């Protein structure tokens, strides 16, 4: 028999909020997906961006990258210079699920996100549902990020959560694997419809 679930931990980007650098760079590279992907794989990589999610200053990161790849200075500066344009809409199906959890009052609802402290205020202003959470752990404010153990342990401690009584919802498999290793139940998010089906395996019917 499963432990009683009393806490739901939501990731934000890719689960509740659509964020995608393609919204800027597909146009920058004139629709050339191959060249855009090369740029993401080689220059403004996900590892590089995640470093800023862990608190590294954006200006410093940008200048260092420009020094390494001066021929792509214009494009590198766009990564954070046009960041707002990479922020898409709310993923409404998941926001509806979040609302049902909130309305039920049966669960503690918190968020754990890899997000730069420099850009998170933009999201807070844009998305009203971010006010619904009991609390949000923002990696850039804590100077660590998923999938490192420290940020999960911090989340459990700060909100007085028992790992085995929590479900963590994230679109990144590595992040789910770390949660599982720490005894937290994980659901890898693929769509709102799939999330509802997965929640039923924990006897949660919304």
Tab-separated table of C-alpha atoms in Angstrom:
chain	number	residue	atom	x	y	z
A	1	UNK	CA	0.000	0.000	0.000
A	2	UNK	CA	1.298	3.465	-0.933
A	3	UNK	CA	1.977	6.071	1.731
A	4	UNK	CA	-0.666	8.768	1.964
A	5	UNK	CA	0.205	11.616	-0.388
A	6	UNK	CA	-0.204	14.990	1.300
A	7	UNK	CA	2.130	17.200	-0.769
A	8	UNK	CA	2.464	18.007	-4.466
A	9	UNK	CA	5.683	19.654	-5.694
A	10	UNK	CA	5.413	21.235	-9.151
A	11	UNK	CA	8.215	22.177	-11.505
A	12	UNK	CA	7.317	25.357	-13.433
A	13	UNK	CA	9.067	25.612	-16.828
A	14	UNK	CA	7.792	22.924	-19.194
A	15	UNK	CA	5.049	21.882	-16.748
A	16	UNK	CA	3.033	25.025	-15.965
A	17	UNK	CA	4.848	27.610	-18.090
A	18	UNK	CA	6.008	27.294	-21.679
A	19	UNK	CA	9.587	28.549	-22.161
A	20	UNK	CA	11.508	27.943	-25.352
A	21	UNK	CA	14.496	29.804	-26.867
A	22	UNK	CA	13.294	28.650	-30.284
A	23	UNK	CA	10.711	31.437	-30.145
A	24	UNK	CA	13.594	33.867	-30.708
A	25	UNK	CA	16.310	31.879	-32.432
A	26	UNK	CA	14.353	30.110	-35.158
A	27	UNK	CA	13.727	33.551	-36.625
A	28	UNK	CA	17.306	34.691	-35.921
A	29	UNK	CA	18.610	31.733	-37.963
A	30	UNK	CA	15.999	32.288	-40.719
A	31	UNK	CA	14.169	29.053	-40.012
A	32	UNK	CA	17.331	26.922	-40.244
A	33	UNK	CA	16.676	24.421	-37.441
A	34	UNK	CA	19.971	22.642	-37.956
A	35	UNK	CA	21.987	25.828	-37.490
A	36	UNK	CA	19.871	26.861	-34.508
A	37	UNK	CA	20.419	23.455	-32.870
A	38	UNK	CA	24.159	23.720	-33.489
A	39	UNK	CA	24.100	27.102	-31.707
A	40	UNK	CA	22.281	25.555	-28.705
A	41	UNK	CA	24.603	22.532	-28.663
A	42	UNK	CA	27.825	24.526	-29.012
A	43	UNK	CA	27.455	28.121	-27.814
A	44	UNK	CA	24.407	28.969	-25.677
A	45	UNK	CA	24.112	25.417	-24.340
A	46	UNK	CA	21.616	24.130	-21.791
A	47	UNK	CA	24.482	23.547	-19.321
A	48	UNK	CA	25.570	27.164	-19.740
A	49	UNK	CA	22.037	28.441	-19.166
A	50	UNK	CA	21.550	26.148	-16.151
A	51	UNK	CA	24.616	27.741	-14.563
A	52	UNK	CA	22.681	31.016	-14.481
A	53	UNK	CA	19.696	29.118	-13.042
A	54	UNK	CA	22.040	28.278	-10.156
A	55	UNK	CA	22.761	31.953	-9.494
A	56	UNK	CA	25.629	32.852	-11.837
A	57	UNK	CA	25.229	36.491	-13.022
A	58	UNK	CA	23.785	36.781	-16.532
A	59	UNK	CA	25.957	39.744	-17.524
A	60	UNK	CA	29.135	37.918	-16.526
A	61	UNK	CA	28.031	34.720	-18.269
A	62	UNK	CA	27.231	36.651	-21.439
A	63	UNK	CA	30.581	38.474	-21.529
A	64	UNK	CA	32.497	35.235	-20.991
A	65	UNK	CA	30.626	33.527	-23.813
A	66	UNK	CA	31.187	36.505	-26.147
A	67	UNK	CA	34.926	36.318	-25.389
A	68	UNK	CA	34.893	32.619	-26.373
A	69	UNK	CA	32.784	33.065	-29.520
A	70	UNK	CA	33.213	36.690	-30.655
A	71	UNK	CA	31.824	35.934	-34.129
A	72	UNK	CA	28.456	35.146	-32.475
A	73	UNK	CA	28.385	38.174	-30.177
A	74	UNK	CA	25.069	39.462	-31.498
A	75	UNK	CA	23.306	36.126	-31.072
A	76	UNK	CA	24.812	35.472	-27.615
A	77	UNK	CA	23.623	38.861	-26.355
A	78	UNK	CA	20.121	38.043	-27.596
A	79	UNK	CA	19.872	34.999	-25.309
A	80	UNK	CA	19.198	37.093	-22.236
A	81	UNK	CA	18.576	40.370	-24.055
A	82	UNK	CA	15.427	38.886	-25.620
A	83	UNK	CA	14.655	36.405	-22.849
A	84	UNK	CA	11.140	37.801	-22.341
A	85	UNK	CA	10.263	36.731	-25.899
A	86	UNK	CA	11.243	33.134	-25.045
A	87	UNK	CA	8.657	33.055	-22.263
A	88	UNK	CA	5.493	31.545	-23.706
A	89	UNK	CA	2.035	31.192	-22.248
A	90	UNK	CA	0.768	29.197	-19.307
A	91	UNK	CA	0.206	25.502	-20.032
A	92	UNK	CA	-3.504	25.821	-19.310
A	93	UNK	CA	-4.261	22.105	-18.850
A	94	UNK	CA	-1.723	21.871	-16.041
A	95	UNK	CA	-2.859	25.160	-14.499
A	96	UNK	CA	-6.365	23.636	-14.363
A	97	UNK	CA	-4.934	20.623	-12.504
A	98	UNK	CA	-3.091	22.945	-10.101
A	99	UNK	CA	-6.350	24.842	-9.476
A	100	UNK	CA	-8.156	21.593	-8.618
A	101	UNK	CA	-5.450	20.734	-6.093
A	102	UNK	CA	-5.687	24.215	-4.556
A	103	UNK	CA	-9.490	24.134	-4.404
A	104	UNK	CA	-9.499	20.683	-2.770
A	105	UNK	CA	-7.465	22.035	0.190
A	106	UNK	CA	-6.317	18.431	0.735
A	107	UNK	CA	-2.672	18.956	-0.205
A	108	UNK	CA	0.296	21.156	0.512
A	109	UNK	CA	1.203	22.677	-2.877
A	110	UNK	CA	4.713	24.028	-3.480
A	111	UNK	CA	6.974	24.606	-6.477
A	112	UNK	CA	10.613	23.759	-7.149
A	113	UNK	CA	12.050	25.441	-10.227
A	114	UNK	CA	15.360	25.905	-12.004
A	115	UNK	CA	15.074	29.598	-12.786
A	116	UNK	CA	17.405	32.564	-12.641
A	117	UNK	CA	16.662	34.937	-9.774
A	118	UNK	CA	17.184	37.768	-12.285
A	119	UNK	CA	14.306	36.738	-14.561
A	120	UNK	CA	11.902	35.069	-12.131
A	121	UNK	CA	10.237	38.390	-11.161
A	122	UNK	CA	9.038	38.662	-14.798
A	123	UNK	CA	7.217	35.332	-14.450
A	124	UNK	CA	5.773	36.339	-11.063
A	125	UNK	CA	4.298	39.441	-12.630
A	126	UNK	CA	2.938	37.648	-15.693
A	127	UNK	CA	1.410	34.498	-14.174
A	128	UNK	CA	-1.141	35.034	-11.416
A	129	UNK	CA	-1.243	31.317	-10.514
A	130	UNK	CA	2.299	31.571	-9.107
A	131	UNK	CA	0.669	33.283	-6.108
A	132	UNK	CA	-1.333	30.119	-5.348
A	133	UNK	CA	1.640	28.139	-4.033
A	134	UNK	CA	2.422	27.840	-0.352
A	135	UNK	CA	5.988	28.618	-1.412
A	136	UNK	CA	8.362	28.448	-4.378
A	137	UNK	CA	11.990	27.320	-4.267
A	138	UNK	CA	13.838	29.227	-7.020
A	139	UNK	CA	17.239	27.734	-7.833
A	140	UNK	CA	18.849	31.088	-8.626
A	141	UNK	CA	17.956	32.404	-5.176
A	142	UNK	CA	19.336	29.283	-3.471
A	143	UNK	CA	22.567	29.124	-5.561
A	144	UNK	CA	22.003	25.476	-6.432
A	145	UNK	CA	19.710	23.687	-8.850
A	146	UNK	CA	18.089	20.422	-9.855
A	147	UNK	CA	19.199	17.670	-10.189
A	148	UNK	CA	21.545	18.216	-7.199
A	149	UNK	CA	20.375	16.650	-3.940
A	150	UNK	CA	20.764	19.874	-1.948
A	151	UNK	CA	17.819	21.697	-3.517
A	152	UNK	CA	15.458	18.761	-2.963
A	153	UNK	CA	16.540	18.419	0.661
A	154	UNK	CA	16.076	22.173	1.101
A	155	UNK	CA	12.532	21.912	-0.275
A	156	UNK	CA	11.640	19.066	2.082
A	157	UNK	CA	13.096	20.892	5.062
A	158	UNK	CA	11.706	24.357	4.354
A	159	UNK	CA	8.131	23.166	3.893
A	160	UNK	CA	8.256	20.320	6.422
A	161	UNK	CA	7.586	17.644	3.797
A	162	UNK	CA	8.068	13.895	4.246
A	163	UNK	CA	9.639	12.573	1.049
A	164	UNK	CA	7.499	9.445	0.874
A	165	UNK	CA	4.301	11.503	1.217
A	166	UNK	CA	5.145	13.836	-1.673
A	167	UNK	CA	4.776	13.690	-5.452
A	168	UNK	CA	7.225	15.692	-7.564
A	169	UNK	CA	6.115	16.612	-11.108
A	170	UNK	CA	8.860	17.602	-13.579
A	171	UNK	CA	9.414	17.280	-17.333
A	172	UNK	CA	13.117	16.436	-16.982
A	173	UNK	CA	13.949	12.759	-16.419
A	174	UNK	CA	17.208	13.499	-14.542
A	175	UNK	CA	15.273	15.619	-12.053
A	176	UNK	CA	12.741	12.839	-11.492
A	177	UNK	CA	15.496	10.256	-10.985
A	178	UNK	CA	17.103	12.343	-8.234
A	179	UNK	CA	13.736	12.779	-6.535
A	180	UNK	CA	13.196	8.999	-6.636
A	181	UNK	CA	16.676	8.396	-5.193
A	182	UNK	CA	15.757	10.640	-2.268
A	183	UNK	CA	12.522	8.743	-1.634
A	184	UNK	CA	10.212	11.285	-3.290
A	185	UNK	CA	7.555	9.900	-5.643
A	186	UNK	CA	8.154	11.274	-9.134
A	187	UNK	CA	5.955	11.796	-12.176
A	188	UNK	CA	7.665	12.773	-15.406
A	189	UNK	CA	5.397	15.318	-17.047
A	190	UNK	CA	4.567	14.866	-20.737
A	191	UNK	CA	1.078	16.373	-21.005
A	192	UNK	CA	-1.767	17.419	-18.696
A	193	UNK	CA	-3.754	14.373	-19.858
A	194	UNK	CA	-0.905	11.984	-19.029
A	195	UNK	CA	-0.423	13.694	-15.646
A	196	UNK	CA	-4.048	13.036	-14.678
A	197	UNK	CA	-3.628	9.348	-15.555
A	198	UNK	CA	-0.390	9.099	-13.533
A	199	UNK	CA	-1.978	10.804	-10.527
A	200	UNK	CA	-4.663	8.094	-10.479
A	201	UNK	CA	-1.951	5.526	-9.720
A	202	UNK	CA	-1.560	7.391	-6.403
A	203	UNK	CA	-5.348	7.276	-5.852
A	204	UNK	CA	-5.663	10.958	-6.738
A	205	UNK	CA	-8.734	11.605	-8.879
A	206	UNK	CA	-9.233	15.228	-9.813
